[in-house]
């Protein structure tokens, strides 16, 4: 599905998902099972107002979205379903007041379960990494 509708999928990811639109998420790269996005810093993402740092929950939200987007590259129908089962994020370094780049890739895609790994960077320095498990149901298997 990705090859035929890549531009439409990017537009959907950036504009149709309310949290992505709110965060001004931009797709930098999109391939089968892989995505890289950027999210600009702005005052609404601050968690530590004393040091002007990103909120960890916002970073986790972006990482969860990136993991899910990797699954969308394997959808065979608009009726396919994907939902987060579990996510773990390890924060390695404080996120400064600048753009975050997050990449994600599929580790395993089974009949009903997908596992992804994600990494978040600022200025090429790794600030967090995570792993997520998703329920992945194709329309054809749901019937």
Tab-separated table of C-alpha atoms in Angstrom:
chain	number	residue	atom	x	y	z
A	1	UNK	CA	0.000	0.000	0.000
A	2	UNK	CA	2.881	2.384	0.769
A	3	UNK	CA	4.314	2.621	-2.746
A	4	UNK	CA	1.000	3.604	-4.315
A	5	UNK	CA	-0.084	6.129	-1.689
A	6	UNK	CA	3.095	7.495	-0.081
A	7	UNK	CA	2.207	11.177	-0.581
A	8	UNK	CA	-1.338	10.601	0.652
A	9	UNK	CA	-0.077	8.703	3.697
A	10	UNK	CA	2.372	11.502	4.579
A	11	UNK	CA	-0.422	14.078	4.275
A	12	UNK	CA	-2.691	11.912	6.442
A	13	UNK	CA	0.042	11.452	9.080
A	14	UNK	CA	0.841	15.165	9.271
A	15	UNK	CA	-2.595	16.759	8.932
A	16	UNK	CA	-5.392	14.283	9.743
A	17	UNK	CA	-4.163	13.008	13.119
A	18	UNK	CA	-5.019	15.822	15.571
A	19	UNK	CA	-2.017	15.307	17.894
A	20	UNK	CA	0.375	15.257	14.920
A	21	UNK	CA	-1.161	18.425	13.534
A	22	UNK	CA	-1.014	20.099	16.976
A	23	UNK	CA	2.652	19.156	17.396
A	24	UNK	CA	3.504	20.170	13.786
A	25	UNK	CA	4.953	16.697	13.205
A	26	UNK	CA	6.691	16.440	9.817
A	27	UNK	CA	7.620	13.213	8.060
A	28	UNK	CA	11.259	13.293	6.942
A	29	UNK	CA	11.539	9.707	5.680
A	30	UNK	CA	8.951	6.982	5.107
A	31	UNK	CA	9.725	3.473	3.854
A	32	UNK	CA	8.268	0.030	4.450
A	33	UNK	CA	8.594	-0.543	8.196
A	34	UNK	CA	10.560	2.664	8.844
A	35	UNK	CA	9.786	6.318	9.519
A	36	UNK	CA	11.691	9.398	10.649
A	37	UNK	CA	9.877	12.538	11.799
A	38	UNK	CA	10.727	15.940	13.227
A	39	UNK	CA	8.777	17.839	15.865
A	40	UNK	CA	9.696	21.461	16.542
A	41	UNK	CA	10.091	22.804	20.050
A	42	UNK	CA	7.424	25.187	21.321
A	43	UNK	CA	6.258	26.399	24.727
A	44	UNK	CA	3.329	23.928	24.875
A	45	UNK	CA	5.722	20.926	25.110
A	46	UNK	CA	7.576	22.159	28.210
A	47	UNK	CA	7.598	19.904	31.247
A	48	UNK	CA	10.278	21.606	33.346
A	49	UNK	CA	9.554	25.331	33.278
A	50	UNK	CA	12.673	26.118	35.324
A	51	UNK	CA	15.047	24.702	32.711
A	52	UNK	CA	12.791	24.942	29.644
A	53	UNK	CA	12.932	21.201	28.881
A	54	UNK	CA	10.543	18.977	26.898
A	55	UNK	CA	7.927	17.035	28.874
A	56	UNK	CA	8.771	13.323	28.880
A	57	UNK	CA	5.144	12.400	28.212
A	58	UNK	CA	5.185	14.404	24.984
A	59	UNK	CA	8.338	12.582	23.891
A	60	UNK	CA	6.688	9.233	24.712
A	61	UNK	CA	3.600	10.279	22.733
A	62	UNK	CA	5.722	11.098	19.694
A	63	UNK	CA	7.582	7.803	20.011
A	64	UNK	CA	4.290	5.896	20.255
A	65	UNK	CA	3.035	7.671	17.129
A	66	UNK	CA	6.241	6.869	15.258
A	67	UNK	CA	5.968	3.198	16.209
A	68	UNK	CA	2.392	3.142	14.940
A	69	UNK	CA	3.304	4.886	11.695
A	70	UNK	CA	5.762	2.087	10.898
A	71	UNK	CA	2.794	-0.284	10.995
A	72	UNK	CA	0.735	1.901	8.683
A	73	UNK	CA	3.347	1.285	5.993
A	74	UNK	CA	2.172	-2.360	5.984
A	75	UNK	CA	-1.567	-1.709	5.906
A	76	UNK	CA	-3.324	-3.430	3.017
A	77	UNK	CA	-6.656	-1.657	3.568
A	78	UNK	CA	-8.028	1.512	5.153
A	79	UNK	CA	-9.915	-0.829	7.484
A	80	UNK	CA	-6.771	-2.399	8.979
A	81	UNK	CA	-6.400	-1.704	12.709
A	82	UNK	CA	-3.480	-0.899	14.956
A	83	UNK	CA	-3.484	-0.182	18.706
A	84	UNK	CA	-0.752	0.171	21.308
A	85	UNK	CA	-0.503	-2.731	23.754
A	86	UNK	CA	2.637	-1.647	25.614
A	87	UNK	CA	5.388	0.949	25.325
A	88	UNK	CA	8.605	1.493	27.195
A	89	UNK	CA	10.665	4.660	26.902
A	90	UNK	CA	14.103	5.142	28.417
A	91	UNK	CA	15.087	8.796	28.821
A	92	UNK	CA	18.842	9.089	28.379
A	93	UNK	CA	19.387	12.842	28.291
A	94	UNK	CA	17.275	15.931	28.996
A	95	UNK	CA	15.544	17.250	25.888
A	96	UNK	CA	16.583	20.855	25.307
A	97	UNK	CA	14.468	23.631	23.794
A	98	UNK	CA	14.993	22.565	20.178
A	99	UNK	CA	13.552	20.254	17.526
A	100	UNK	CA	13.361	16.519	18.205
A	101	UNK	CA	13.974	13.918	15.496
A	102	UNK	CA	12.388	10.507	16.116
A	103	UNK	CA	12.939	7.390	14.036
A	104	UNK	CA	11.158	4.084	14.291
A	105	UNK	CA	11.413	0.687	12.696
A	106	UNK	CA	9.597	-2.608	12.859
A	107	UNK	CA	11.436	-5.324	14.759
A	108	UNK	CA	8.794	-7.998	14.132
A	109	UNK	CA	5.471	-8.065	12.319
A	110	UNK	CA	3.429	-11.184	12.970
A	111	UNK	CA	-0.156	-12.126	12.191
A	112	UNK	CA	-1.598	-10.028	15.024
A	113	UNK	CA	1.319	-8.460	16.920
A	114	UNK	CA	3.889	-5.879	15.830
A	115	UNK	CA	7.024	-4.884	17.760
A	116	UNK	CA	8.881	-1.644	17.035
A	117	UNK	CA	11.902	0.223	18.316
A	118	UNK	CA	12.200	3.991	18.328
A	119	UNK	CA	14.976	6.509	18.955
A	120	UNK	CA	14.757	10.247	19.646
A	121	UNK	CA	17.583	12.672	18.872
A	122	UNK	CA	18.493	16.312	19.257
A	123	UNK	CA	21.458	17.597	17.279
A	124	UNK	CA	22.431	13.977	16.528
A	125	UNK	CA	22.651	13.154	20.273
A	126	UNK	CA	20.451	10.270	21.434
A	127	UNK	CA	18.031	11.560	24.093
A	128	UNK	CA	15.679	8.579	24.449
A	129	UNK	CA	14.937	5.175	23.043
A	130	UNK	CA	11.948	2.932	23.296
A	131	UNK	CA	10.244	-0.262	22.329
A	132	UNK	CA	6.540	-0.791	21.733
A	133	UNK	CA	4.123	-3.637	21.084
A	134	UNK	CA	0.995	-3.104	18.996
A	135	UNK	CA	-2.066	-5.113	18.107
A	136	UNK	CA	-1.993	-5.295	14.306
A	137	UNK	CA	-5.124	-6.597	12.635
A	138	UNK	CA	-5.596	-6.697	8.893
A	139	UNK	CA	-9.167	-6.459	7.589
A	140	UNK	CA	-8.783	-9.741	5.707
A	141	UNK	CA	-7.811	-11.582	8.919
A	142	UNK	CA	-10.580	-10.001	11.000
A	143	UNK	CA	-13.387	-11.636	9.024
